[in-house]
Short mmCIF file of C-alpha atoms in Angstrom, two decimals:
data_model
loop_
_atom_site.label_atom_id
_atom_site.label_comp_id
_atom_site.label_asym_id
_atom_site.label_seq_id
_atom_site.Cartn_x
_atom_site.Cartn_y
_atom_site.Cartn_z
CA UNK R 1 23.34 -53.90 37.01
CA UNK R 2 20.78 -50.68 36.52
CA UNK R 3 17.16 -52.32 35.64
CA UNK R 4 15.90 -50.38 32.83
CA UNK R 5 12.47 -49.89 34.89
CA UNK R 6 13.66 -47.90 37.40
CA UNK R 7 15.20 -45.80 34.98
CA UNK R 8 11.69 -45.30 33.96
CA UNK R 9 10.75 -44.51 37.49
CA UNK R 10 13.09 -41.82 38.04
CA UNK R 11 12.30 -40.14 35.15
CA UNK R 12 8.77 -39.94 35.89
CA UNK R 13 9.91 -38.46 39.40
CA UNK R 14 12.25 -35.70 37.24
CA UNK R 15 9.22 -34.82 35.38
CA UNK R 16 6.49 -35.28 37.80
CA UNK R 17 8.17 -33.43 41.21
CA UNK R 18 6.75 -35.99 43.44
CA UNK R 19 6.72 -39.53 44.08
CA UNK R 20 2.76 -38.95 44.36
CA UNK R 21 2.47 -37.72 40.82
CA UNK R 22 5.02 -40.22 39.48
CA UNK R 23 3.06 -43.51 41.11
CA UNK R 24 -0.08 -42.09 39.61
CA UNK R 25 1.14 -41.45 36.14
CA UNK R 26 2.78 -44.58 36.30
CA UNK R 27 -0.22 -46.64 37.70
CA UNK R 28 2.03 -47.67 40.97
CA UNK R 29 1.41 -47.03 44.80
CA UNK R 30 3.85 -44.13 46.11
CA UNK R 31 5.35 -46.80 48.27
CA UNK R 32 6.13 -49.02 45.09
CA UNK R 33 7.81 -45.96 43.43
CA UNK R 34 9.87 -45.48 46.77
CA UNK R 35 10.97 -48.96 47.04
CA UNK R 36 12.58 -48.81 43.29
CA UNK R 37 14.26 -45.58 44.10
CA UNK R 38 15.50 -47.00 46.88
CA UNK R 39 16.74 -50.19 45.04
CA UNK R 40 18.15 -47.92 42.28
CA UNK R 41 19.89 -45.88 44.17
CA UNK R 42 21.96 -48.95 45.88
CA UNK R 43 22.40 -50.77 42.68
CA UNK R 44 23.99 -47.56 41.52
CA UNK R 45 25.89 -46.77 45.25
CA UNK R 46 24.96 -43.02 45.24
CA UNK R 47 21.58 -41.00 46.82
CA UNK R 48 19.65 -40.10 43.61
CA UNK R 49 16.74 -37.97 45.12
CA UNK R 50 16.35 -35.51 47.96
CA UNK R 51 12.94 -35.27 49.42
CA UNK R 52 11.24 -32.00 50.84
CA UNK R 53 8.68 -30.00 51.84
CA UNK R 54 7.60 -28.70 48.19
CA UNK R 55 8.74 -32.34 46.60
CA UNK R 56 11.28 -34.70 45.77
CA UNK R 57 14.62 -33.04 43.62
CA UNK R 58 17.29 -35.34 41.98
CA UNK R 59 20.83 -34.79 43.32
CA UNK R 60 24.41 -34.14 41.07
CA UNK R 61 24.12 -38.06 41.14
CA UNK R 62 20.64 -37.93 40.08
CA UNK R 63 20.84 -35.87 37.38
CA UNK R 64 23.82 -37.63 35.74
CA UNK R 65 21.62 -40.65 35.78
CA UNK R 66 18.91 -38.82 34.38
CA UNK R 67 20.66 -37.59 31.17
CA UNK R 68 21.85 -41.07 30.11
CA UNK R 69 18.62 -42.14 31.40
CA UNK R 70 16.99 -40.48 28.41
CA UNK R 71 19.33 -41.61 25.95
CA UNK R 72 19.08 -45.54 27.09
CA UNK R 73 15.25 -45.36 27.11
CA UNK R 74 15.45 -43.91 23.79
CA UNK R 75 17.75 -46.63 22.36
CA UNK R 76 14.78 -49.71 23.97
CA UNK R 77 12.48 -48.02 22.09
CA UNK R 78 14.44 -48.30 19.12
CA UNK R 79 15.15 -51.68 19.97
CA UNK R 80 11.82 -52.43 20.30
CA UNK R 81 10.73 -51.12 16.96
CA UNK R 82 13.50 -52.80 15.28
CA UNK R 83 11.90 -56.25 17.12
CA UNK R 84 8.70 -55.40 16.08
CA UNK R 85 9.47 -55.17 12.61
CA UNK R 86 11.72 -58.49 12.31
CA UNK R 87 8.08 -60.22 13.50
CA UNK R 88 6.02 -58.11 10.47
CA UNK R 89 4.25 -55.87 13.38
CA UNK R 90 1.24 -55.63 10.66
CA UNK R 91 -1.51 -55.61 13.39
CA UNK R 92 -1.57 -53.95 16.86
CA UNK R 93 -3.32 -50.56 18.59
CA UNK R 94 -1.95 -47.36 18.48
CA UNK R 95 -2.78 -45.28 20.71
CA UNK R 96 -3.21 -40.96 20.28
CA UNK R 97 -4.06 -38.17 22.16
CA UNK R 98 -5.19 -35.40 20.82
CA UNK R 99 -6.96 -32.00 21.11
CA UNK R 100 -10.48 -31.29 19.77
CA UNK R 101 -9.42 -29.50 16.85
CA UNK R 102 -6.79 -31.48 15.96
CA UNK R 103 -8.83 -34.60 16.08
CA UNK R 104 -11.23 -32.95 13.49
CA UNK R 105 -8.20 -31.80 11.45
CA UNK R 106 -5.76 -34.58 11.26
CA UNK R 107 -6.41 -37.46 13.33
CA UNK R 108 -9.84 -38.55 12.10
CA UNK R 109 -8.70 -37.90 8.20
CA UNK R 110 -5.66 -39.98 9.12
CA UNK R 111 -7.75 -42.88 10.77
CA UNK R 112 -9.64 -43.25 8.01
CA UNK R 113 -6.30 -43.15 6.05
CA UNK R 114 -4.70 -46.08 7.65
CA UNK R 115 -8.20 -48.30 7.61
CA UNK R 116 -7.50 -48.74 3.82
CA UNK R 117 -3.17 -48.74 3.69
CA UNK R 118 -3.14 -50.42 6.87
CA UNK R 119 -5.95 -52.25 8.46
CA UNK R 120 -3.99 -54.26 10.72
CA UNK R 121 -2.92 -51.00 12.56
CA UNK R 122 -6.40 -50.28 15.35
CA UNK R 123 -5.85 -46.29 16.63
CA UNK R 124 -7.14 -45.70 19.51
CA UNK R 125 -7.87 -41.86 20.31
CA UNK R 126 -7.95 -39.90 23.33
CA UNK R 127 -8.94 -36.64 23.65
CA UNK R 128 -6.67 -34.28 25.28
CA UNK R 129 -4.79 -30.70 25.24
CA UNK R 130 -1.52 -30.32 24.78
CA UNK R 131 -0.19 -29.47 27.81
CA UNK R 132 -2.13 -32.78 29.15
CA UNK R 133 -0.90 -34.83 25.95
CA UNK R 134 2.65 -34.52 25.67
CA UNK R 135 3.32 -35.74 29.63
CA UNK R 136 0.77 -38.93 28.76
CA UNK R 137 3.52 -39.99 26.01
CA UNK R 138 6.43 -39.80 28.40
CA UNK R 139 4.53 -41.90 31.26
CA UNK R 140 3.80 -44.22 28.11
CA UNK R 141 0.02 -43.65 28.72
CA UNK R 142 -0.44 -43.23 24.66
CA UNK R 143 2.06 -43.69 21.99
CA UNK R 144 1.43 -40.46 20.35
CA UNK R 145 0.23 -37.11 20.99
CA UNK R 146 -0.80 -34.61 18.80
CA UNK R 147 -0.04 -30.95 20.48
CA UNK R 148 0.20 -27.45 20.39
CA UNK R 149 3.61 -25.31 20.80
CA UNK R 150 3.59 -23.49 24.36
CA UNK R 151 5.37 -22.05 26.58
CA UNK R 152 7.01 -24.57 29.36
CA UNK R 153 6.20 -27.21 26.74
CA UNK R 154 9.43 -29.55 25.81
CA UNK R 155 11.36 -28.33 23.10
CA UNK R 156 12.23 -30.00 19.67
CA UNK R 157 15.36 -31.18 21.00
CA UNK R 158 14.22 -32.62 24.12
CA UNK R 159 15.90 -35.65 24.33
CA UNK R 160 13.19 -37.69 25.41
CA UNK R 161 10.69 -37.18 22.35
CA UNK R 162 10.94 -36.97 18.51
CA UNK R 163 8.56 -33.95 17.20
CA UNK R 164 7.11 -34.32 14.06
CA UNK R 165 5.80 -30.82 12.63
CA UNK R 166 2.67 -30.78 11.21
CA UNK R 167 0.31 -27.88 10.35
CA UNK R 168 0.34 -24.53 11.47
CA UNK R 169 -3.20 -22.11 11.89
CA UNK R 170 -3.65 -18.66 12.45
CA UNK R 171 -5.73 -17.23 14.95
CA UNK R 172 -8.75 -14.81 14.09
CA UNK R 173 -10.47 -11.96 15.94
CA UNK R 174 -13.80 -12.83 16.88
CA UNK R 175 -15.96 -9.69 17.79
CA UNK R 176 -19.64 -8.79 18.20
CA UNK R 177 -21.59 -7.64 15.09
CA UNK R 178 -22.37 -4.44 17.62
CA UNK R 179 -18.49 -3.72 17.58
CA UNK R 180 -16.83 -1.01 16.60
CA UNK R 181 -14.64 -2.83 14.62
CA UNK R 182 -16.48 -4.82 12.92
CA UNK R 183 -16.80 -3.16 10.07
CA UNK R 184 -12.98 -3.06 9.33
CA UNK R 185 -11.25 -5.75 6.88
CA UNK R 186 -8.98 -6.23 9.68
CA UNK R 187 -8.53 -6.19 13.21
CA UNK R 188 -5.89 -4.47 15.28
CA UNK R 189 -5.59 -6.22 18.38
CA UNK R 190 -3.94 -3.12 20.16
CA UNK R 191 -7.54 -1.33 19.77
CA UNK R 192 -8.93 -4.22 21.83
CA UNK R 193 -6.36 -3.51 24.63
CA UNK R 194 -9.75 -1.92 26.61
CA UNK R 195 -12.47 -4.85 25.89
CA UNK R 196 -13.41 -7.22 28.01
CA UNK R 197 -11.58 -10.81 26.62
CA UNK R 198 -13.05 -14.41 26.44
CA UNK R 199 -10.95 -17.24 26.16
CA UNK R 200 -9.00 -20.20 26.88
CA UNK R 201 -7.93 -21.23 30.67
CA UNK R 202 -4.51 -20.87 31.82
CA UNK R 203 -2.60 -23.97 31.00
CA UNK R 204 -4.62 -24.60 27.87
CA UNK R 205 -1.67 -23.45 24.76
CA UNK R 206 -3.92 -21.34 23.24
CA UNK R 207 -4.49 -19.52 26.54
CA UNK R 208 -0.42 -18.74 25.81
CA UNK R 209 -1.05 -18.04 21.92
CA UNK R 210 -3.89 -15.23 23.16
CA UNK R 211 -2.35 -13.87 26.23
CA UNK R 212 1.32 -13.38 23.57
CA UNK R 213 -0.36 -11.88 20.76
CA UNK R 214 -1.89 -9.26 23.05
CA UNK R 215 1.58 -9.26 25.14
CA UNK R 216 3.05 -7.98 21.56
CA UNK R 217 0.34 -5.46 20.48
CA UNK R 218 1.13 -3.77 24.06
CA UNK R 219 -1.58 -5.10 26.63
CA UNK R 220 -2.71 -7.45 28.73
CA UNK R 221 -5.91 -8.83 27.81
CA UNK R 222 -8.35 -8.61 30.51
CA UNK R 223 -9.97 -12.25 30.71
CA UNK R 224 -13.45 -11.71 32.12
CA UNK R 225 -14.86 -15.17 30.58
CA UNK R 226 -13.23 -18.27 30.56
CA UNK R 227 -13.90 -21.60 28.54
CA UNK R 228 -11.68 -24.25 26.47
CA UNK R 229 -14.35 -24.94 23.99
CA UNK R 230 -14.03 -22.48 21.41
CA UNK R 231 -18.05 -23.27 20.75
CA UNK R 232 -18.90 -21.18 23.64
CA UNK R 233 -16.34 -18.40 23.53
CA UNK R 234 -18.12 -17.77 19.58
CA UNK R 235 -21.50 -18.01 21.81
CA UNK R 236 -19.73 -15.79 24.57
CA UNK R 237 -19.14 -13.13 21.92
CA UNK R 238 -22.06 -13.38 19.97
CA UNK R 239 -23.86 -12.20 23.31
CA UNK R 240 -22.01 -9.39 23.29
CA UNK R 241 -19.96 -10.02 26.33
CA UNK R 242 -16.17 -10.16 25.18
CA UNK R 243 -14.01 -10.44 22.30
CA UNK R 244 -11.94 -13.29 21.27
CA UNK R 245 -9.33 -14.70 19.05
CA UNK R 246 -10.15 -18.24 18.00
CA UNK R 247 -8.12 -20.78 15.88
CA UNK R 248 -9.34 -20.54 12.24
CA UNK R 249 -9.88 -24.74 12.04
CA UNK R 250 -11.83 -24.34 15.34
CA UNK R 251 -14.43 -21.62 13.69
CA UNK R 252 -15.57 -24.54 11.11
CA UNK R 253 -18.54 -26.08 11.83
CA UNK R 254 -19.41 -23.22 14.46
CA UNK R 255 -22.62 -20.77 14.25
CA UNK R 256 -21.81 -17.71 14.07
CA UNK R 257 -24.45 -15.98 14.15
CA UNK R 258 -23.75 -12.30 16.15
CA UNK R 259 -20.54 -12.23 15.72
CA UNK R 260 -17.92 -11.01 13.04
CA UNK R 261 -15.27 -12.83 12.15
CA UNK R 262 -12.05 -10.82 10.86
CA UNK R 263 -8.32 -11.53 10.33
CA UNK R 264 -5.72 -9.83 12.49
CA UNK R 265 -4.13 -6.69 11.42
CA UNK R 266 -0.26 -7.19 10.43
CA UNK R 267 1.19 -10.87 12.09
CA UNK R 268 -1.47 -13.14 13.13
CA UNK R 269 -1.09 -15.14 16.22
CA UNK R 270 -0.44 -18.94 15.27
CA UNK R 271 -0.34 -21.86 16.96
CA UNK R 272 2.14 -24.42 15.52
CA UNK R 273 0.82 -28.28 15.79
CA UNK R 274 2.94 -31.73 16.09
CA UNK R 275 2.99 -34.92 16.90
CA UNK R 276 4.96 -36.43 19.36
CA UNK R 277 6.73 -39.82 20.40
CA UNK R 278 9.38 -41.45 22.59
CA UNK R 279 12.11 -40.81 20.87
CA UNK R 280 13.34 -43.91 19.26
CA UNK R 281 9.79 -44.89 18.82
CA UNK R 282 9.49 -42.91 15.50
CA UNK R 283 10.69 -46.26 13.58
CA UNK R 284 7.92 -48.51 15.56
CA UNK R 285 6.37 -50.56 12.68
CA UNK R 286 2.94 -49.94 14.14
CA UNK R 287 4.30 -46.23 15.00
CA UNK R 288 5.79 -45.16 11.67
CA UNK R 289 2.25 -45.26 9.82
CA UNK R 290 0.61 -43.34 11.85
CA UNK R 291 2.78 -40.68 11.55
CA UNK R 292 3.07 -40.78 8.41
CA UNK R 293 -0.69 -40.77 7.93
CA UNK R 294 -1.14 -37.60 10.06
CA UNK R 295 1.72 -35.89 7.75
CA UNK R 296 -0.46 -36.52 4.71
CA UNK R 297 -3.74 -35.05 6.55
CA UNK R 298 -2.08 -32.42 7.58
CA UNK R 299 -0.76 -31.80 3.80
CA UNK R 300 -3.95 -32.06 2.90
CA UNK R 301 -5.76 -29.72 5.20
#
């Protein structure tokens, strides 16, 4: 008989690359997650990981496992929802990670939301990028993250997670008020191809969002200044050091004072937000509000 915790386990490991990273996601010593691979893989009579110098890979056996591994995960979630509803599941935390913006956005308006349709239901937020988020859900860390599209990130298929879509923003060029361009309606981001750029870490989505829109107007931004809070890039800019494109929900609230702020010539660069959970958790009766409270703030954004 598998036990459904070592499932878990090995999943973690898939995702993770190392039984290091795995234990400390899943709040276990490395020797803990080694003894439950080991016990897995003789409950199940075949070697399930190969360990090496650059990690720990699952074998043909492994990765057999692994795909039913997501779907029978998927179906105790389910199975826990269902049990939470039979016993009313009125009152409980939630827990969400989020990013700055989108905690300003949607995740505040829906907290406030679910304090009068459901007061039982405590949230709990985290703040958190995407990238960070969406691998906090899968080791169970939070029960919903609120993210960013990105490249590397898991798709809307993945069969471990159920995406709910809920806003997408358009980007803006931010630019000195010395610029040459910032007298124009618009920006063209190809006539920034020679500027120095200010923005977002790599890793961080919107680092992606930037470094693609540029990608597509034929350049590659040069990044001279780097920061994740879109706060200082404005400042950045408004010192004249750089030019930028910010998220349009992260300019509210902002001074921006020295700077110009201008829409992008022809097909602005957007970053697409959703929420994520386990997939099967989307029925959770603690689960299901919340979601559907950050769909309504996000409708009414």
């Amino acid at each position: 008989m598998i036990e459904a915790r070592r499932l878990h386990i090995l999943r973690a490991v898939a995702d993770h690359r190392t039984v290091t990273a795995a234990a400390a996601a899943l709040y276990l010593t490395p020797s803990a997650v080694s003894q439950q691979l080991t016990a897995l893989e003789q409950e199940t009579g075949h070697r399930l990981v190969e360990r090496g110098a650059k990690g720990v890979r699952l074998t043909p056996a492994g990765e057999i496992l692994l795909s039913h591994t997501h779907a029978v995960l998927a179906q105790l979630e389910r199975a826990e929802a269902e049990l939470a509803a039979y016993g009313a599941g009125e009152a409980g935390t939630v827990t969400v990670a989020a990013f700055a913006t989108g905690i300003a956005q949607v995740v505040a308006p829906a907290v406030a939301r679910l304090a009068a349709s459901a007061p039982g239901i405590r949230i709990r937020v985290q703040d958190a990028e995407g990238d960070a988020s969406l691998p906090m859900v899968l080791d169970r860390q939070v029960d919903v993250a609120v993210a960013v599209e990105y490249r590397g990130a898991p798709s809307a298929d993945d069969p471990r997670l159920t995406h709910v879509p809920l806003y997408a923003e358009p980007f803006d060029a931010v630019v000195p008020v010395t610029h040459r361009l910032a007298g124009g309606p618009e920006v063209p981001l190809a006539e920034l191809a020679k500027d120095p750029w200010i923005g977002p870490y790599p890793g961080n989505p919107c680092h992606d969002v930037v470094v693609l829109a540029c990608e597509n107007a034929g350049f590659q931004p040069r990044l001279e200044h780097s920061s994740d809070d879109f706060r200082a890039v404005v400042a950045l800019a408004s010192a004249d050091v750089g030019v930028a494109l910010v998220p349009r929900s992260a300019l509210r609230g902002t001074d921006l004072t020295g700077v110009v702020v201008r829409p992008v010539d022809g097909v602005a660069p957007t970053r697409r937000v959703f929420a994520a959970v386990r997939r099967g958790a989307e029925g959770h009766p603690l689960i299901r509000p919340v979601l559907d409270a950050l769909r309504a703030a996000a409708e009414d954004a």
